[in-house]
Short mmCIF file of C-alpha atoms in Angstrom, two decimals:
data_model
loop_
_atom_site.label_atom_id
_atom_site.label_comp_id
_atom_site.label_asym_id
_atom_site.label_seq_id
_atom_site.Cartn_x
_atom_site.Cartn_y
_atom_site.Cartn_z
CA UNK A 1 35.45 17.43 23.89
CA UNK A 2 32.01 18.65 25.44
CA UNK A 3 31.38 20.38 22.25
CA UNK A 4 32.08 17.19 20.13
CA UNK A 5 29.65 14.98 22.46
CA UNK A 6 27.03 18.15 22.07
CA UNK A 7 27.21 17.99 18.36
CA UNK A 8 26.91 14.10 18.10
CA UNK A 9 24.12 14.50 20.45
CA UNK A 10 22.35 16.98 18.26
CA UNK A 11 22.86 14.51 15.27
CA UNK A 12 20.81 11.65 17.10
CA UNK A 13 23.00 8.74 16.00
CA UNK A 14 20.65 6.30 18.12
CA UNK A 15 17.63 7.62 15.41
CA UNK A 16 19.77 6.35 12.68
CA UNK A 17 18.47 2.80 13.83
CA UNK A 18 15.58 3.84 11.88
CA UNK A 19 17.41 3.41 8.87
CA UNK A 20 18.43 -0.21 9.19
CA UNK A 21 14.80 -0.19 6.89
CA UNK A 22 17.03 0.57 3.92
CA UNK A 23 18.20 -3.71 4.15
CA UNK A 24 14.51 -4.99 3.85
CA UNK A 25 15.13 -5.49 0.34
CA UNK A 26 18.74 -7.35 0.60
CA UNK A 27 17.55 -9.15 3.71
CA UNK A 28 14.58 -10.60 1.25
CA UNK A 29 16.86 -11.51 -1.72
CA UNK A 30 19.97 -13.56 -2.64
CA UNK A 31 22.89 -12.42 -1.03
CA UNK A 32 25.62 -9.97 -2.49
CA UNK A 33 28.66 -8.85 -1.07
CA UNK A 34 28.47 -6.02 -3.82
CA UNK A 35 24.66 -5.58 -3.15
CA UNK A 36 25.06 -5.58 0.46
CA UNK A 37 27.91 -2.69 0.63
CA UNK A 38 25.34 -0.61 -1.41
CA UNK A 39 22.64 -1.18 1.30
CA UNK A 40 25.27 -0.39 3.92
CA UNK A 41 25.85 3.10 1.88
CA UNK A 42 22.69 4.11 1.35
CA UNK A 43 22.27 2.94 5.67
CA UNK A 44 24.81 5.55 5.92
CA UNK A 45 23.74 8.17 3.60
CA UNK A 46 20.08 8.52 5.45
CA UNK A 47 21.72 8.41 8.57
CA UNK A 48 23.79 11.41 7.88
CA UNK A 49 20.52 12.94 5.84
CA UNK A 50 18.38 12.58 8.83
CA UNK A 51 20.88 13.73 11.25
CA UNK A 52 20.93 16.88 9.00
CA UNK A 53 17.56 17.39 9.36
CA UNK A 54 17.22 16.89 13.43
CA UNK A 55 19.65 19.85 13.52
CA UNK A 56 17.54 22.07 11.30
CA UNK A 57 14.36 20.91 13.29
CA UNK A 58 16.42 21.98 16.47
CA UNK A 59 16.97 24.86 15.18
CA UNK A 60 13.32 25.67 14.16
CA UNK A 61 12.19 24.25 17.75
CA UNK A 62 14.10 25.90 20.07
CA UNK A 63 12.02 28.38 21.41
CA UNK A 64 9.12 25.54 21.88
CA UNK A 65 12.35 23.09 23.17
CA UNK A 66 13.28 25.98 25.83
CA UNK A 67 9.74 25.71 27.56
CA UNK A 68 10.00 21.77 27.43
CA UNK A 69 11.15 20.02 30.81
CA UNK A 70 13.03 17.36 29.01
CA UNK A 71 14.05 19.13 25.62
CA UNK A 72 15.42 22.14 26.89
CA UNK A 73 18.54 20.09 27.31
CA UNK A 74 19.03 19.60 23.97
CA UNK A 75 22.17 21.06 22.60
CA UNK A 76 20.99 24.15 21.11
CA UNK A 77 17.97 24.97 23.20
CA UNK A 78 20.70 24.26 26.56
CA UNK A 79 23.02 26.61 24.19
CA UNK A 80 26.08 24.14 24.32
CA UNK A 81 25.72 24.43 20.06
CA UNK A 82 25.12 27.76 18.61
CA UNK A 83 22.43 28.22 15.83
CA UNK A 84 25.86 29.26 13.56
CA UNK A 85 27.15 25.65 14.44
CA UNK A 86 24.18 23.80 13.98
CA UNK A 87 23.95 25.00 10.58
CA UNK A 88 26.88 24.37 9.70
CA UNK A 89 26.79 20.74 10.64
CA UNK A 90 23.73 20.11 8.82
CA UNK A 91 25.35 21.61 5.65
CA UNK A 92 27.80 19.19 5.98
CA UNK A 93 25.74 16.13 6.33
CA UNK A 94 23.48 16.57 3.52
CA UNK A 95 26.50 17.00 1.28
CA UNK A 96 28.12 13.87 3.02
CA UNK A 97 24.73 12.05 2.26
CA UNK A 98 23.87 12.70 -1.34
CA UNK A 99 27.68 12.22 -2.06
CA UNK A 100 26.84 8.81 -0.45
CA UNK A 101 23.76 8.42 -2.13
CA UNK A 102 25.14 9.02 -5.32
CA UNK A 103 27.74 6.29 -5.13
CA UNK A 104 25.72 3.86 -3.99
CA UNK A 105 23.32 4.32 -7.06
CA UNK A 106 21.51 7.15 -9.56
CA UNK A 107 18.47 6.51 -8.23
CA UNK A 108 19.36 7.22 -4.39
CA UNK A 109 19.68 11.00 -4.62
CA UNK A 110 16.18 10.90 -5.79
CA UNK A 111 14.89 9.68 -3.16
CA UNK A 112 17.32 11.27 -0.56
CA UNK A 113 15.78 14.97 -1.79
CA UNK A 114 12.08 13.61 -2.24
CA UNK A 115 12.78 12.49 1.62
CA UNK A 116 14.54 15.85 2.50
CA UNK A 117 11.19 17.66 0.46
CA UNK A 118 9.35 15.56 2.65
CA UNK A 119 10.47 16.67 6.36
CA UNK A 120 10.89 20.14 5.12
CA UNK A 121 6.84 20.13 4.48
CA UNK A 122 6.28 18.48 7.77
CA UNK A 123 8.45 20.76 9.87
CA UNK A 124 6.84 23.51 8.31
CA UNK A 125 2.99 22.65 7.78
CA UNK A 126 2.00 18.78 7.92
CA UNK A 127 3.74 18.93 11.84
CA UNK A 128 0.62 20.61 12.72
CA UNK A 129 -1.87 18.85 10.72
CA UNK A 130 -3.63 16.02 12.72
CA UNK A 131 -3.25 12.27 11.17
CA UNK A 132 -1.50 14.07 8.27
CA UNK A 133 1.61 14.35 10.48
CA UNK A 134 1.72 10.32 10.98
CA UNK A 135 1.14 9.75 6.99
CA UNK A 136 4.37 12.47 6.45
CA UNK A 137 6.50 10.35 9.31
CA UNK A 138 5.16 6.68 7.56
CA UNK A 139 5.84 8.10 3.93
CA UNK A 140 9.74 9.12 5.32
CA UNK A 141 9.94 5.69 6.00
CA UNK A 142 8.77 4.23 3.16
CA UNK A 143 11.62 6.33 0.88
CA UNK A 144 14.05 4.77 2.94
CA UNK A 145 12.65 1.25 2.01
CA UNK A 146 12.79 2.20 -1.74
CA UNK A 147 15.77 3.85 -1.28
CA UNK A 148 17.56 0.15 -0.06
CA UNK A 149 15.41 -1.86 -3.15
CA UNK A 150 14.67 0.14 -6.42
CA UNK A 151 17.68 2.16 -5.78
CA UNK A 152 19.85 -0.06 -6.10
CA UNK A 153 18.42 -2.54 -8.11
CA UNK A 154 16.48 -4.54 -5.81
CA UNK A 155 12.74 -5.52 -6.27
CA UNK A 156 10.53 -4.62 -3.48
CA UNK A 157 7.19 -6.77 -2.90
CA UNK A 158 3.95 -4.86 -2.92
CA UNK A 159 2.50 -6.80 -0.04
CA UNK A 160 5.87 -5.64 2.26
CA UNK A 161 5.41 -2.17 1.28
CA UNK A 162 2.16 -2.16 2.54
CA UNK A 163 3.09 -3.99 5.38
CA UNK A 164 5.70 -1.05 6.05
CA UNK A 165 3.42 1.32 5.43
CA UNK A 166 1.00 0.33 8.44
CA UNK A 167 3.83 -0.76 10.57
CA UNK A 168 5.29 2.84 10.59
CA UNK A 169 1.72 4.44 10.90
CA UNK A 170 1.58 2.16 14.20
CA UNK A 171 4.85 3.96 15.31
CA UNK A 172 3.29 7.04 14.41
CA UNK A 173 0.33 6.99 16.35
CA UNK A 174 2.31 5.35 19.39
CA UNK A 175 4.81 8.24 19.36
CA UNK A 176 1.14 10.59 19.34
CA UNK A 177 -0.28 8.49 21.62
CA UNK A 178 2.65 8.91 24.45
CA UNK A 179 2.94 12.57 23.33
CA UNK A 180 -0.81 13.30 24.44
CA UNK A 181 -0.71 11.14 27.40
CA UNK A 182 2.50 13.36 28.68
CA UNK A 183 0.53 16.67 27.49
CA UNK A 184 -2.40 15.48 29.74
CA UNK A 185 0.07 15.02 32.78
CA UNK A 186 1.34 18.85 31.73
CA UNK A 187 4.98 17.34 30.49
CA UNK A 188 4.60 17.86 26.65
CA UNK A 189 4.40 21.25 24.14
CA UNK A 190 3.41 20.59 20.53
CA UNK A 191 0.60 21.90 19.34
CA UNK A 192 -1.18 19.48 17.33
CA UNK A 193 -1.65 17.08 20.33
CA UNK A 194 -4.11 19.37 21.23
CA UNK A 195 -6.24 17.96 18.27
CA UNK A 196 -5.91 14.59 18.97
CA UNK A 197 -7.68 12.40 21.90
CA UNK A 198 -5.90 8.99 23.91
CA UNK A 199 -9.11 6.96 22.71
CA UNK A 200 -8.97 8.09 18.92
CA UNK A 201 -5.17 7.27 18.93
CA UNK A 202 -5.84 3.97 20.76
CA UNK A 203 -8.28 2.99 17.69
CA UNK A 204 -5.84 4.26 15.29
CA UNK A 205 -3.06 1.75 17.09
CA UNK A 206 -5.25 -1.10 17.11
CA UNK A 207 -6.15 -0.63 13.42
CA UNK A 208 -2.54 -0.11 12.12
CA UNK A 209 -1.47 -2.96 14.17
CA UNK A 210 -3.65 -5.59 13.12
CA UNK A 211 -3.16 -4.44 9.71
CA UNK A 212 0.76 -4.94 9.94
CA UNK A 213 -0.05 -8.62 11.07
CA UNK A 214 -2.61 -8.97 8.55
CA UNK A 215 -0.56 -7.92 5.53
CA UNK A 216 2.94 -9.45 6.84
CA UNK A 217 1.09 -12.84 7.08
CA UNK A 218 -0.25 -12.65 4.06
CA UNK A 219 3.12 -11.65 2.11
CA UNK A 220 4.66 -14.94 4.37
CA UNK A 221 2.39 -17.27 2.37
CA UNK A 222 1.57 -15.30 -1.15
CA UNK A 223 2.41 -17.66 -4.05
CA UNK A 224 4.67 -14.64 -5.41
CA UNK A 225 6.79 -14.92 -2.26
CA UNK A 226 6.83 -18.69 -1.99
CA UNK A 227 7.81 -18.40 -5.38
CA UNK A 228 10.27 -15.76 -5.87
CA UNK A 229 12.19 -16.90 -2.29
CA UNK A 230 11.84 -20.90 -3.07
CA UNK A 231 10.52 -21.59 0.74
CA UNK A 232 6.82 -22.01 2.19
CA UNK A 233 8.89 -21.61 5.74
CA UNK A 234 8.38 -17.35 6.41
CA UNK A 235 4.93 -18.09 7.98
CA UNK A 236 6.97 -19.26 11.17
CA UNK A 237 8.36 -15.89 11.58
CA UNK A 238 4.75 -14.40 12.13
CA UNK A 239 4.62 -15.60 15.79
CA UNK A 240 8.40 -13.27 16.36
CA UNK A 241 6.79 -10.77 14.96
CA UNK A 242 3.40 -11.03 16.36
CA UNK A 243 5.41 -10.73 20.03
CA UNK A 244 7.21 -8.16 18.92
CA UNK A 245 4.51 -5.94 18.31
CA UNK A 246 2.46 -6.68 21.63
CA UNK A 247 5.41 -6.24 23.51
CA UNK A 248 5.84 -2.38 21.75
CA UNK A 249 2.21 -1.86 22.53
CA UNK A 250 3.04 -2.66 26.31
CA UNK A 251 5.55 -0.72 26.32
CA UNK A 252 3.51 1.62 25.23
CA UNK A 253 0.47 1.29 27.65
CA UNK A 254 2.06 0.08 30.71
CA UNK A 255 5.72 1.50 30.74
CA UNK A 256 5.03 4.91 29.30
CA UNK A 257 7.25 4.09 26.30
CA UNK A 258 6.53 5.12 22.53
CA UNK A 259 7.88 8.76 22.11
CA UNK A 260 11.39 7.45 21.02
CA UNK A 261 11.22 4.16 19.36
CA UNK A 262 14.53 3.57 18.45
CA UNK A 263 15.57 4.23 22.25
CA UNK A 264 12.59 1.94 23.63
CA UNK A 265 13.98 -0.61 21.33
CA UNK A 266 17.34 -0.98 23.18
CA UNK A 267 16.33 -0.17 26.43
CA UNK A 268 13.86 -3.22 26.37
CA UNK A 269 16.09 -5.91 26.30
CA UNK A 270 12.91 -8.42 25.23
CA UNK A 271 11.51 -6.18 22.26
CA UNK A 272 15.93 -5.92 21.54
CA UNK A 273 15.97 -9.95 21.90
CA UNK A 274 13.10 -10.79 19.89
CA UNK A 275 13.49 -8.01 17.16
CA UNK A 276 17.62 -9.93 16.54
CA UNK A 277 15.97 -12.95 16.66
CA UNK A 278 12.97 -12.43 14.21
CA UNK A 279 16.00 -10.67 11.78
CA UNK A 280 18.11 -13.65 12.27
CA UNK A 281 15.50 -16.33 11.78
CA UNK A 282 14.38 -14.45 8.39
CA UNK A 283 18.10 -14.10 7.26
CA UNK A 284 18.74 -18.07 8.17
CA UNK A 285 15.47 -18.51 5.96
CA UNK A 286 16.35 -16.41 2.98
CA UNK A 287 20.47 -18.15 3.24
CA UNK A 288 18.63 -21.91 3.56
CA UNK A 289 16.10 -20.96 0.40
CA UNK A 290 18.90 -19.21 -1.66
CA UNK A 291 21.45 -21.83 -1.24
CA UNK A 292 19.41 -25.18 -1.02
CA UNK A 293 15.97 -24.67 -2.37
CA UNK A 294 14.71 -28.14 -1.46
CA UNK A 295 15.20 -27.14 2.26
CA UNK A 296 12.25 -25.06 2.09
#
């Protein structure tokens, strides 16, 4: 039983909130039951692909995770999963993920192995590489995105991918920016932090972040998207969102938050509330717009 808890631990299953990403598309179009249990595959197939690639990460890390005061507890660097076992498990969901990916769509393997291509360059090179790192992370994120809309079918808006784009460079740099401000109080270990300074990050932050606003409001009221969803109603989403994103950079700044997002994001019951209730007020929007396009 311990060694069953170590191994899920090692997967991360709390990163694979990440992945909810992979709906953008379906949230933003008319509804499927067929459409949707693709989405929900190709959820699960980066899930497991990710997972796969925390344990090889782990396993590259350990000696750096041994001298950390909070990662040496990790499963392999603790030594409650051997290197042999770790491998083994990642074998097993990659397989499990592009068998996934493949029955969800042709397309989704693609981008399962660009993604997979993708970490294997960061582990090994970009991971050092000052604001190249972040642009690895924000691309990752991006193949998910395409993953949930072109591989199966779905059309993607240019305006949201852009949006995405400086959304997860804003994660980036927050994750950088609570990484160096734990280096400077002597509890952090990766190298590249050494390159990068709090007040450089902080401009980087405020950049990306007004940027995210910027291009999400503009997508809410873009003749394409008033067109293509029937409804002029998405602009009153931008305040949600708007208070989401404050409330991360708080979190941030005043609660030391921002080096794990997706366990910030359901620890803080307020980002949790508001993030549910932006999702749900787009969803009513999109059901109201597919199913009585006067309403909007």
């Amino acid at each position: 039983m311990i060694k069953i808890k170590s191994m899920l631990k090692l997967c991360r299953p709390h990163q694979w909130l990440k992945s909810v990403i992979v709906f953008a598309a379906f949230l933003l179009c008319p509804w499927d039951l067929t459409v949707f249990c693709k989405a929900l595959i190709v959820f699960f197939a980066f899930s497991f692909c990710s997972s796969a690639i925390y344990c090889i990460n782990d396993l590259l890390d350990v000696a750096a995770d041994r001298q950390h005061p909070r990662k040496c507890m990790r499963p392999i660097a603790s030594g409650r999963v051997t290197p042999f076992e770790a491998a083994l498990l990642a074998i097993f969901l990659f397989v499990s993920s592009l068998a996934l990916g493949f029955w969800a769509g042709r397309w989704v393997d693609l981008f399962l192995l660009i993604y997979v291509f993708n970490n294997i360059l960061y582990m090994k090179y970009f991971k050092h590489t000052p604001v190249v790192d972040v642009f690895c992370i924000s691309f990752g994120f991006l193949l998910r995105m395409l993953a949930g809309a072109l591989g199966i079918g779905l059309p993607v808006s240019g305006l949201i991918l852009v949006c995405t784009f400086f959304l997860t460079l804003f994660l980036g740099f927050s994750k950088r920016w609570a990484e160096a401000n734990g280096q400077k109080n002597n509890i952090n270990t990766r190298a590249t932090l050494k390159e990068y300074k709090l007040p450089l990050l902080s401009v980087f932050i405020s950049v990306t972040s007004a940027a995210t606003l910027m291009t999400y409001g503009l997508w809410t009221i873009s003749p394409d998207t008033v067109r293509r969803h029937h409804t002029d109603l998405l602009i009153y989403t931008l305040p949600l969102a708007t208070f989401g994103l404050f409330r991360y950079i708080f979190i941030l700044y005043m609660e030391k938050g921002g080096e794990d997002t997706a366990r910030d994001i359901l620890k803080d019951k307020p980002l949790l509330f508001i993030i549910l209730l932006y999702a749900g007020s787009v969803a009513g929007i999109m059901f109201l717009s597919s199913y009585f396009p006067d309403a909007g």
